[in-house]
Amino acid sequence: MPENNMDKPKIVTCTAPVNIAVIKYWGKRNEELILPINSSLSVTLHQDQLKTTTTVATSRSFQEDRIWLNGKEEDITHPRLQSCLREIRRLARKRRNDGDPSLDSTGLSHKVHICSVNNFPTAAGLASSAAGFACLVYTLARVFGVEGELSGIARQGSGSACRSMYGGFVQWIMGEKEDGKDSLAQQVEPQTHWPELRILVVVASAERKPVGSTSGMQTSVRTSCLLKHRAQSVVPERMVEMIDAVRRKDFPAFAELTMKDSNQFHATCLDTYPPIFYLSRVSHQVISLVHRYNKHYGETRVAYTFDAGPNAVIFTLEQHVPEFVQAVQHFFPPDTNGEDFIKGLPVSHAALSEELKRGIGLEPMAKGINYIISTKAGPGPCVVEDPTQHLLLSDGLPKKTM
Ligand code: DP6
């Protein structure tokens, strides 16, 4: 083979989704392997609205492993990045040693260049590490010809990342083994299962930078007896009920469990010493709005959940989206005329009845919410076949347009 062909890099680009937990993961029993103290369940969000794109290139001519995140070169020695790289290379070597004839082993010793971007602002406060590590692991696996179960590797990048390895409704089974081999994600239902389900990411104007999940949950595990009770006595049963609600597409049951679990997670944060506050005044107002809206109709039409920050993620059914979005706009009057307030899936206009406004009866909070991203459940990681979409050029450096 001519020399320049040998030096030509192998380039693969993939995308991966964000997921939002409706039964929360909070607390590890093993920090290194990222093994949780309870199982969790999430909905994978659609990549048309929220995704990470990652390009990985390998070449004999690369001197070292390198990574660029959102246009900036970052430190490749980050321990969690190293875990993912090491595990994928280990699996690739294992396949080669087991004599898989389809495996092209020439690239195994080559260095990698990694380039990754999000199509959503970091300010949206969405756990970009989940989509990021899922995308990294999925793309590396393609480059090194590794197939099969990969969620156990994504988990070692960030716990919640293992759930982004599948589309639709996904559980992360905590497992029992010391080595974590049984702590894996599994699809409960595909994204086509519940087509009417809609998700609104409600981006609150942030007041401060919250405590990161990794250190927050460490303090909770050390100090909160409520967290211990939750993990041992609440979540196991709740997982069974949630899976059942999802399978039956029982919105009221799904919604109630989602809100209760979010509330209990934030209660464990308050029970942490010193306490952690993730919810803001705006978050509390969104919670009131949801409960008053549901009460007005005498049924559970809308649910909220909050992660380690003030943004709400709302679940509802397609038919209720226009009115509920209008209610959000009414009680959180935006800066703009509503033009940029709603991003993602189009939302048609609905009128709010005076009766509903009175029924909710909250004092409007101007500019409390920056915007809403309207989305639905979506698929797991995908390969991008179009080579013009690669984020790295054939010299292995990021495209200038980034
Ligand atoms: C509140 O997965 O970000 O979003 O495993 O330390 O990387 P590490 O934590 P991370 O924690 C996510 C916590 C959560 C709940 C959830 O997604 O289940």
PDB file of N, CA and C in Angstrom, residues 128-218:
ATOM      1  N   SER A 128     -24.992  17.909  29.759  1.00  0.00           N
ATOM      2  CA  SER A 128     -24.339  17.639  28.478  1.00  0.00           C
ATOM      3  C   SER A 128     -23.326  16.508  28.616  1.00  0.00           C
ATOM      4  N   SER A 129     -22.924  16.179  29.851  1.00  0.00           N
ATOM      5  CA  SER A 129     -21.939  15.106  30.012  1.00  0.00           C
ATOM      6  C   SER A 129     -22.544  13.760  29.627  1.00  0.00           C
ATOM      7  N   ALA A 130     -23.851  13.589  29.819  1.00  0.00           N
ATOM      8  CA  ALA A 130     -24.484  12.309  29.464  1.00  0.00           C
ATOM      9  C   ALA A 130     -24.412  12.096  27.955  1.00  0.00           C
ATOM     10  N   ALA A 131     -24.865  13.090  27.189  1.00  0.00           N
ATOM     11  CA  ALA A 131     -24.820  12.972  25.726  1.00  0.00           C
ATOM     12  C   ALA A 131     -23.362  12.907  25.268  1.00  0.00           C
ATOM     13  N   GLY A 132     -22.495  13.674  25.900  1.00  0.00           N
ATOM     14  CA  GLY A 132     -21.092  13.748  25.513  1.00  0.00           C
ATOM     15  C   GLY A 132     -20.372  12.420  25.656  1.00  0.00           C
ATOM     16  N   PHE A 133     -20.485  11.792  26.826  1.00  0.00           N
ATOM     17  CA  PHE A 133     -19.790  10.510  27.022  1.00  0.00           C
ATOM     18  C   PHE A 133     -20.432   9.386  26.212  1.00  0.00           C
ATOM     19  N   ALA A 134     -21.773   9.424  26.075  1.00  0.00           N
ATOM     20  CA  ALA A 134     -22.439   8.405  25.257  1.00  0.00           C
ATOM     21  C   ALA A 134     -21.922   8.495  23.821  1.00  0.00           C
ATOM     22  N   CYS A 135     -21.810   9.727  23.324  1.00  0.00           N
ATOM     23  CA  CYS A 135     -21.368   9.929  21.947  1.00  0.00           C
ATOM     24  C   CYS A 135     -19.911   9.513  21.773  1.00  0.00           C
ATOM     25  N   LEU A 136     -19.089   9.860  22.754  1.00  0.00           N
ATOM     26  CA  LEU A 136     -17.674   9.495  22.697  1.00  0.00           C
ATOM     27  C   LEU A 136     -17.507   7.976  22.604  1.00  0.00           C
ATOM     28  N   VAL A 137     -18.189   7.269  23.519  1.00  0.00           N
ATOM     29  CA  VAL A 137     -18.043   5.809  23.572  1.00  0.00           C
ATOM     30  C   VAL A 137     -18.592   5.168  22.299  1.00  0.00           C
ATOM     31  N   TYR A 138     -19.732   5.643  21.840  1.00  0.00           N
ATOM     32  CA  TYR A 138     -20.351   5.072  20.633  1.00  0.00           C
ATOM     33  C   TYR A 138     -19.445   5.268  19.420  1.00  0.00           C
ATOM     34  N   THR A 139     -18.868   6.474  19.314  1.00  0.00           N
ATOM     35  CA  THR A 139     -18.014   6.781  18.154  1.00  0.00           C
ATOM     36  C   THR A 139     -16.698   6.004  18.215  1.00  0.00           C
ATOM     37  N   LEU A 140     -16.076   5.968  19.404  1.00  0.00           N
ATOM     38  CA  LEU A 140     -14.827   5.200  19.558  1.00  0.00           C
ATOM     39  C   LEU A 140     -15.057   3.731  19.197  1.00  0.00           C
ATOM     40  N   ALA A 141     -16.207   3.203  19.631  1.00  0.00           N
ATOM     41  CA  ALA A 141     -16.514   1.798  19.364  1.00  0.00           C
ATOM     42  C   ALA A 141     -16.575   1.550  17.853  1.00  0.00           C
ATOM     43  N   ARG A 142     -17.184   2.487  17.131  1.00  0.00           N
ATOM     44  CA  ARG A 142     -17.259   2.347  15.664  1.00  0.00           C
ATOM     45  C   ARG A 142     -15.881   2.387  15.029  1.00  0.00           C
ATOM     46  N   VAL A 143     -15.057   3.298  15.518  1.00  0.00           N
ATOM     47  CA  VAL A 143     -13.709   3.450  14.948  1.00  0.00           C
ATOM     48  C   VAL A 143     -12.886   2.180  15.173  1.00  0.00           C
ATOM     49  N   PHE A 144     -12.993   1.613  16.376  1.00  0.00           N
ATOM     50  CA  PHE A 144     -12.175   0.439  16.707  1.00  0.00           C
ATOM     51  C   PHE A 144     -12.882  -0.883  16.407  1.00  0.00           C
ATOM     52  N   GLY A 145     -14.059  -0.812  15.790  1.00  0.00           N
ATOM     53  CA  GLY A 145     -14.769  -2.034  15.395  1.00  0.00           C
ATOM     54  C   GLY A 145     -15.290  -2.851  16.558  1.00  0.00           C
ATOM     55  N   VAL A 146     -15.677  -2.145  17.645  1.00  0.00           N
ATOM     56  CA  VAL A 146     -16.214  -2.846  18.819  1.00  0.00           C
ATOM     57  C   VAL A 146     -17.736  -2.820  18.744  1.00  0.00           C
ATOM     58  N   GLU A 147     -18.358  -3.980  18.981  1.00  0.00           N
ATOM     59  CA  GLU A 147     -19.823  -4.033  18.934  1.00  0.00           C
ATOM     60  C   GLU A 147     -20.391  -4.549  20.241  1.00  0.00           C
ATOM     61  N   GLY A 148     -21.720  -4.511  20.347  1.00  0.00           N
ATOM     62  CA  GLY A 148     -22.386  -5.097  21.515  1.00  0.00           C
ATOM     63  C   GLY A 148     -22.586  -4.090  22.625  1.00  0.00           C
ATOM     64  N   GLU A 149     -22.691  -4.610  23.846  1.00  0.00           N
ATOM     65  CA  GLU A 149     -23.033  -3.810  25.015  1.00  0.00           C
ATOM     66  C   GLU A 149     -21.955  -2.743  25.282  1.00  0.00           C
ATOM     67  N   LEU A 150     -22.356  -1.477  25.251  1.00  0.00           N
ATOM     68  CA  LEU A 150     -21.392  -0.392  25.475  1.00  0.00           C
ATOM     69  C   LEU A 150     -21.802   0.506  26.644  1.00  0.00           C
ATOM     70  N   SER A 151     -22.998   0.271  27.213  1.00  0.00           N
ATOM     71  CA  SER A 151     -23.465   1.196  28.259  1.00  0.00           C
ATOM     72  C   SER A 151     -22.581   1.123  29.504  1.00  0.00           C
ATOM     73  N   GLY A 152     -21.982  -0.048  29.732  1.00  0.00           N
ATOM     74  CA  GLY A 152     -21.090  -0.197  30.895  1.00  0.00           C
ATOM     75  C   GLY A 152     -19.825   0.650  30.761  1.00  0.00           C
ATOM     76  N   ILE A 153     -19.448   0.959  29.527  1.00  0.00           N
ATOM     77  CA  ILE A 153     -18.283   1.829  29.318  1.00  0.00           C
ATOM     78  C   ILE A 153     -18.722   3.292  29.425  1.00  0.00           C
ATOM     79  N   ALA A 154     -19.864   3.628  28.793  1.00  0.00           N
ATOM     80  CA  ALA A 154     -20.370   5.008  28.887  1.00  0.00           C
ATOM     81  C   ALA A 154     -20.580   5.393  30.357  1.00  0.00           C
ATOM     82  N   ARG A 155     -21.055   4.421  31.161  1.00  0.00           N
ATOM     83  CA  ARG A 155     -21.280   4.650  32.596  1.00  0.00           C
ATOM     84  C   ARG A 155     -20.005   5.131  33.293  1.00  0.00           C
ATOM     85  N   GLN A 156     -18.849   4.652  32.824  1.00  0.00           N
ATOM     86  CA  GLN A 156     -17.588   5.031  33.465  1.00  0.00           C
ATOM     87  C   GLN A 156     -17.132   6.431  33.072  1.00  0.00           C
ATOM     88  N   GLY A 157     -17.848   7.043  32.097  1.00  0.00           N
ATOM     89  CA  GLY A 157     -17.597   8.443  31.758  1.00  0.00           C
ATOM     90  C   GLY A 157     -18.428   9.347  32.645  1.00  0.00           C
ATOM     91  N   SER A 158     -19.708   9.024  32.739  1.00  0.00           N
ATOM     92  CA  SER A 158     -20.639   9.734  33.618  1.00  0.00           C
ATOM     93  C   SER A 158     -21.799   8.773  33.831  1.00  0.00           C
ATOM     94  N   GLY A 159     -22.252   8.638  35.078  1.00  0.00           N
ATOM     95  CA  GLY A 159     -23.281   7.627  35.360  1.00  0.00           C
ATOM     96  C   GLY A 159     -24.464   7.723  34.407  1.00  0.00           C
ATOM     97  N   SER A 160     -25.047   8.933  34.316  1.00  0.00           N
ATOM     98  CA  SER A 160     -26.260   9.098  33.515  1.00  0.00           C
ATOM     99  C   SER A 160     -26.000   8.865  32.019  1.00  0.00           C
ATOM    100  N   ALA A 161     -24.741   8.861  31.584  1.00  0.00           N
ATOM    101  CA  ALA A 161     -24.420   8.648  30.166  1.00  0.00           C
ATOM    102  C   ALA A 161     -24.820   7.252  29.696  1.00  0.00           C
ATOM    103  N   CYS A 162     -24.849   6.278  30.611  1.00  0.00           N
ATOM    104  CA  CYS A 162     -25.183   4.911  30.163  1.00  0.00           C
ATOM    105  C   CYS A 162     -26.602   4.874  29.613  1.00  0.00           C
ATOM    106  N   ARG A 163     -27.486   5.738  30.154  1.00  0.00           N
ATOM    107  CA  ARG A 163     -28.883   5.727  29.681  1.00  0.00           C
ATOM    108  C   ARG A 163     -29.024   6.390  28.312  1.00  0.00           C
ATOM    109  N   SER A 164     -28.052   7.250  27.934  1.00  0.00           N
ATOM    110  CA  SER A 164     -28.101   7.888  26.605  1.00  0.00           C
ATOM    111  C   SER A 164     -27.654   6.940  25.492  1.00  0.00           C
ATOM    112  N   MET A 165     -27.303   5.688  25.841  1.00  0.00           N
ATOM    113  CA  MET A 165     -26.888   4.732  24.808  1.00  0.00           C
ATOM    114  C   MET A 165     -28.085   4.085  24.115  1.00  0.00           C
ATOM    115  N   TYR A 166     -29.292   4.376  24.623  1.00  0.00           N
ATOM    116  CA  TYR A 166     -30.507   3.823  24.010  1.00  0.00           C
ATOM    117  C   TYR A 166     -31.543   4.922  23.821  1.00  0.00           C
ATOM    118  N   GLY A 167     -32.447   4.690  22.878  1.00  0.00           N
ATOM    119  CA  GLY A 167     -33.546   5.623  22.655  1.00  0.00           C
ATOM    120  C   GLY A 167     -34.754   5.254  23.488  1.00  0.00           C
ATOM    121  N   GLY A 168     -35.751   6.125  23.493  1.00  0.00           N
ATOM    122  CA  GLY A 168     -37.026   5.824  24.142  1.00  0.00           C
ATOM    123  C   GLY A 168     -36.960   5.898  25.657  1.00  0.00           C
ATOM    124  N   PHE A 169     -37.420   4.822  26.301  1.00  0.00           N
ATOM    125  CA  PHE A 169     -37.510   4.768  27.762  1.00  0.00           C
ATOM    126  C   PHE A 169     -36.456   3.767  28.230  1.00  0.00           C
ATOM    127  N   VAL A 170     -35.590   4.216  29.108  1.00  0.00           N
ATOM    128  CA  VAL A 170     -34.392   3.425  29.423  1.00  0.00           C
ATOM    129  C   VAL A 170     -34.195   3.291  30.927  1.00  0.00           C
ATOM    130  N   GLN A 171     -33.927   2.062  31.382  1.00  0.00           N
ATOM    131  CA  GLN A 171     -33.583   1.910  32.803  1.00  0.00           C
ATOM    132  C   GLN A 171     -32.100   1.599  32.930  1.00  0.00           C
ATOM    133  N   TRP A 172     -31.532   2.105  34.005  1.00  0.00           N
ATOM    134  CA  TRP A 172     -30.159   1.744  34.380  1.00  0.00           C
ATOM    135  C   TRP A 172     -30.296   0.842  35.597  1.00  0.00           C
ATOM    136  N   ILE A 173     -30.041  -0.434  35.386  1.00  0.00           N
ATOM    137  CA  ILE A 173     -30.156  -1.409  36.472  1.00  0.00           C
ATOM    138  C   ILE A 173     -28.888  -1.307  37.315  1.00  0.00           C
ATOM    139  N   MET A 174     -29.060  -1.056  38.626  1.00  0.00           N
ATOM    140  CA  MET A 174     -27.882  -0.760  39.459  1.00  0.00           C
ATOM    141  C   MET A 174     -26.876  -1.909  39.497  1.00  0.00           C
ATOM    142  N   GLY A 175     -27.369  -3.150  39.465  1.00  0.00           N
ATOM    143  CA  GLY A 175     -26.490  -4.315  39.535  1.00  0.00           C
ATOM    144  C   GLY A 175     -26.030  -4.591  40.958  1.00  0.00           C
ATOM    145  N   GLU A 176     -25.353  -5.743  41.118  1.00  0.00           N
ATOM    146  CA  GLU A 176     -24.917  -6.156  42.468  1.00  0.00           C
ATOM    147  C   GLU A 176     -23.425  -6.436  42.526  1.00  0.00           C
ATOM    148  N   LYS A 177     -22.858  -6.752  41.369  1.00  0.00           N
ATOM    149  CA  LYS A 177     -21.460  -7.216  41.364  1.00  0.00           C
ATOM    150  C   LYS A 177     -20.477  -6.105  41.735  1.00  0.00           C
ATOM    151  N   GLU A 178     -19.400  -6.526  42.383  1.00  0.00           N
ATOM    152  CA  GLU A 178     -18.338  -5.591  42.796  1.00  0.00           C
ATOM    153  C   GLU A 178     -17.661  -4.948  41.585  1.00  0.00           C
ATOM    154  N   ASP A 179     -17.505  -5.748  40.505  1.00  0.00           N
ATOM    155  CA  ASP A 179     -16.792  -5.227  39.336  1.00  0.00           C
ATOM    156  C   ASP A 179     -17.698  -4.416  38.405  1.00  0.00           C
ATOM    157  N   GLY A 180     -18.980  -4.319  38.733  1.00  0.00           N
ATOM    158  CA  GLY A 180     -19.907  -3.476  37.970  1.00  0.00           C
ATOM    159  C   GLY A 180     -20.379  -4.056  36.651  1.00  0.00           C
ATOM    160  N   LYS A 181     -20.025  -5.302  36.377  1.00  0.00           N
ATOM    161  CA  LYS A 181     -20.366  -5.907  35.072  1.00  0.00           C
ATOM    162  C   LYS A 181     -21.881  -5.966  34.837  1.00  0.00           C
ATOM    163  N   ASP A 182     -22.666  -5.970  35.926  1.00  0.00           N
ATOM    164  CA  ASP A 182     -24.129  -6.054  35.766  1.00  0.00           C
ATOM    165  C   ASP A 182     -24.811  -4.694  35.991  1.00  0.00           C
ATOM    166  N   SER A 183     -24.037  -3.608  36.019  1.00  0.00           N
ATOM    167  CA  SER A 183     -24.622  -2.268  36.186  1.00  0.00           C
ATOM    168  C   SER A 183     -24.735  -1.627  34.810  1.00  0.00           C
ATOM    169  N   LEU A 184     -25.860  -1.904  34.133  1.00  0.00           N
ATOM    170  CA  LEU A 184     -25.999  -1.561  32.714  1.00  0.00           C
ATOM    171  C   LEU A 184     -27.335  -0.906  32.410  1.00  0.00           C
ATOM    172  N   ALA A 185     -27.376  -0.214  31.281  1.00  0.00           N
ATOM    173  CA  ALA A 185     -28.638   0.374  30.827  1.00  0.00           C
ATOM    174  C   ALA A 185     -29.354  -0.608  29.906  1.00  0.00           C
ATOM    175  N   GLN A 186     -30.669  -0.484  29.890  1.00  0.00           N
ATOM    176  CA  GLN A 186     -31.500  -1.391  29.100  1.00  0.00           C
ATOM    177  C   GLN A 186     -32.732  -0.638  28.612  1.00  0.00           C
ATOM    178  N   GLN A 187     -33.085  -0.817  27.344  1.00  0.00           N
ATOM    179  CA  GLN A 187     -34.275  -0.129  26.843  1.00  0.00           C
ATOM    180  C   GLN A 187     -35.532  -0.808  27.393  1.00  0.00           C
ATOM    181  N   VAL A 188     -36.442   0.013  27.922  1.00  0.00           N
ATOM    182  CA  VAL A 188     -37.712  -0.498  28.446  1.00  0.00           C
ATOM    183  C   VAL A 188     -38.741  -0.514  27.313  1.00  0.00           C
ATOM    184  N   GLU A 189     -38.809   0.605  26.565  1.00  0.00           N
ATOM    185  CA  GLU A 189     -39.686   0.723  25.394  1.00  0.00           C
ATOM    186  C   GLU A 189     -38.988   1.652  24.392  1.00  0.00           C
ATOM    187  N   PRO A 190     -39.192   1.425  23.097  1.00  0.00           N
ATOM    188  CA  PRO A 190     -38.573   2.311  22.097  1.00  0.00           C
ATOM    189  C   PRO A 190     -39.293   3.665  22.014  1.00  0.00           C
ATOM    190  N   GLN A 191     -38.698   4.604  21.288  1.00  0.00           N
ATOM    191  CA  GLN A 191     -39.268   5.968  21.242  1.00  0.00           C
ATOM    192  C   GLN A 191     -40.611   6.035  20.528  1.00  0.00           C
ATOM    193  N   THR A 192     -40.929   5.001  19.756  1.00  0.00           N
ATOM    194  CA  THR A 192     -42.205   4.962  19.035  1.00  0.00           C
ATOM    195  C   THR A 192     -43.353   4.528  19.945  1.00  0.00           C
ATOM    196  N   HIS A 193     -43.022   4.079  21.147  1.00  0.00           N
ATOM    197  CA  HIS A 193     -44.025   3.481  22.033  1.00  0.00           C
ATOM    198  C   HIS A 193     -45.135   4.443  22.460  1.00  0.00           C
ATOM    199  N   TRP A 194     -44.760   5.718  22.696  1.00  0.00           N
ATOM    200  CA  TRP A 194     -45.738   6.656  23.275  1.00  0.00           C
ATOM    201  C   TRP A 194     -45.672   7.958  22.483  1.00  0.00           C
ATOM    202  N   PRO A 195     -46.208   7.957  21.242  1.00  0.00           N
ATOM    203  CA  PRO A 195     -46.006   9.105  20.342  1.00  0.00           C
ATOM    204  C   PRO A 195     -46.643  10.405  20.816  1.00  0.00           C
ATOM    205  N   GLU A 196     -47.637  10.330  21.683  1.00  0.00           N
ATOM    206  CA  GLU A 196     -48.313  11.567  22.132  1.00  0.00           C
ATOM    207  C   GLU A 196     -47.531  12.290  23.224  1.00  0.00           C
ATOM    208  N   LEU A 197     -46.560  11.613  23.819  1.00  0.00           N
ATOM    209  CA  LEU A 197     -45.830  12.220  24.933  1.00  0.00           C
ATOM    210  C   LEU A 197     -44.970  13.380  24.437  1.00  0.00           C
ATOM    211  N   ARG A 198     -45.049  14.507  25.104  1.00  0.00           N
ATOM    212  CA  ARG A 198     -44.253  15.685  24.752  1.00  0.00           C
ATOM    213  C   ARG A 198     -43.426  16.124  25.949  1.00  0.00           C
ATOM    214  N   ILE A 199     -42.295  16.746  25.636  1.00  0.00           N
ATOM    215  CA  ILE A 199     -41.361  17.174  26.678  1.00  0.00           C
ATOM    216  C   ILE A 199     -41.000  18.631  26.430  1.00  0.00           C
ATOM    217  N   LEU A 200     -41.121  19.452  27.469  1.00  0.00           N
ATOM    218  CA  LEU A 200     -40.771  20.876  27.365  1.00  0.00           C
ATOM    219  C   LEU A 200     -39.615  21.150  28.321  1.00  0.00           C
ATOM    220  N   VAL A 201     -38.495  21.579  27.766  1.00  0.00           N
ATOM    221  CA  VAL A 201     -37.366  21.955  28.623  1.00  0.00           C
ATOM    222  C   VAL A 201     -37.522  23.443  28.912  1.00  0.00           C
ATOM    223  N   VAL A 202     -37.791  23.758  30.157  1.00  0.00           N
ATOM    224  CA  VAL A 202     -38.093  25.139  30.549  1.00  0.00           C
ATOM    225  C   VAL A 202     -36.829  25.746  31.159  1.00  0.00           C
ATOM    226  N   VAL A 203     -36.175  26.603  30.388  1.00  0.00           N
ATOM    227  CA  VAL A 203     -34.882  27.143  30.815  1.00  0.00           C
ATOM    228  C   VAL A 203     -35.082  28.391  31.669  1.00  0.00           C
ATOM    229  N   ALA A 204     -34.808  28.241  32.957  1.00  0.00           N
ATOM    230  CA  ALA A 204     -34.993  29.341  33.912  1.00  0.00           C
ATOM    231  C   ALA A 204     -33.777  30.253  33.874  1.00  0.00           C
ATOM    232  N   SER A 205     -33.992  31.515  34.133  1.00  0.00           N
ATOM    233  CA  SER A 205     -32.851  32.427  34.230  1.00  0.00           C
ATOM    234  C   SER A 205     -32.084  32.052  35.498  1.00  0.00           C
ATOM    235  N   ALA A 206     -30.821  31.612  35.308  1.00  0.00           N
ATOM    236  CA  ALA A 206     -30.038  31.083  36.428  1.00  0.00           C
ATOM    237  C   ALA A 206     -29.596  32.196  37.355  1.00  0.00           C
ATOM    238  N   GLU A 207     -29.667  31.930  38.643  1.00  0.00           N
ATOM    239  CA  GLU A 207     -29.241  32.927  39.634  1.00  0.00           C
ATOM    240  C   GLU A 207     -27.793  32.706  40.057  1.00  0.00           C
ATOM    241  N   ARG A 208     -27.411  31.447  40.079  1.00  0.00           N
ATOM    242  CA  ARG A 208     -26.028  31.114  40.496  1.00  0.00           C
ATOM    243  C   ARG A 208     -25.627  29.791  39.871  1.00  0.00           C
ATOM    244  N   LYS A 209     -24.337  29.495  39.963  1.00  0.00           N
ATOM    245  CA  LYS A 209     -23.847  28.223  39.427  1.00  0.00           C
ATOM    246  C   LYS A 209     -24.056  27.138  40.483  1.00  0.00           C
ATOM    247  N   PRO A 210     -24.845  26.131  40.153  1.00  0.00           N
ATOM    248  CA  PRO A 210     -25.122  25.124  41.178  1.00  0.00           C
ATOM    249  C   PRO A 210     -23.937  24.179  41.435  1.00  0.00           C
ATOM    250  N   VAL A 211     -24.009  23.470  42.573  1.00  0.00           N
ATOM    251  CA  VAL A 211     -23.007  22.452  42.914  1.00  0.00           C
ATOM    252  C   VAL A 211     -23.094  21.338  41.872  1.00  0.00           C
ATOM    253  N   GLY A 212     -21.964  20.861  41.362  1.00  0.00           N
ATOM    254  CA  GLY A 212     -21.959  19.786  40.361  1.00  0.00           C
ATOM    255  C   GLY A 212     -22.529  18.489  40.928  1.00  0.00           C
ATOM    256  N   SER A 213     -23.093  17.644  40.026  1.00  0.00           N
ATOM    257  CA  SER A 213     -23.714  16.389  40.488  1.00  0.00           C
ATOM    258  C   SER A 213     -22.704  15.493  41.195  1.00  0.00           C
ATOM    259  N   THR A 214     -21.495  15.372  40.621  1.00  0.00           N
ATOM    260  CA  THR A 214     -20.524  14.423  41.169  1.00  0.00           C
ATOM    261  C   THR A 214     -20.203  14.723  42.633  1.00  0.00           C
ATOM    262  N   SER A 215     -19.903  15.998  42.927  1.00  0.00           N
ATOM    263  CA  SER A 215     -19.541  16.307  44.315  1.00  0.00           C
ATOM    264  C   SER A 215     -20.794  16.396  45.184  1.00  0.00           C
ATOM    265  N   GLY A 216     -21.906  16.868  44.601  1.00  0.00           N
ATOM    266  CA  GLY A 216     -23.158  16.951  45.357  1.00  0.00           C
ATOM    267  C   GLY A 216     -23.575  15.583  45.878  1.00  0.00           C
ATOM    268  N   MET A 217     -23.538  14.586  44.989  1.00  0.00           N
ATOM    269  CA  MET A 217     -24.003  13.265  45.442  1.00  0.00           C
ATOM    270  C   MET A 217     -23.044  12.612  46.424  1.00  0.00           C
ATOM    271  N   GLN A 218     -21.744  12.979  46.343  1.00  0.00           N
ATOM    272  CA  GLN A 218     -20.785  12.455  47.337  1.00  0.00           C
ATOM    273  C   GLN A 218     -21.170  12.925  48.735  1.00  0.00           C
TER     274      GLN A 218
END
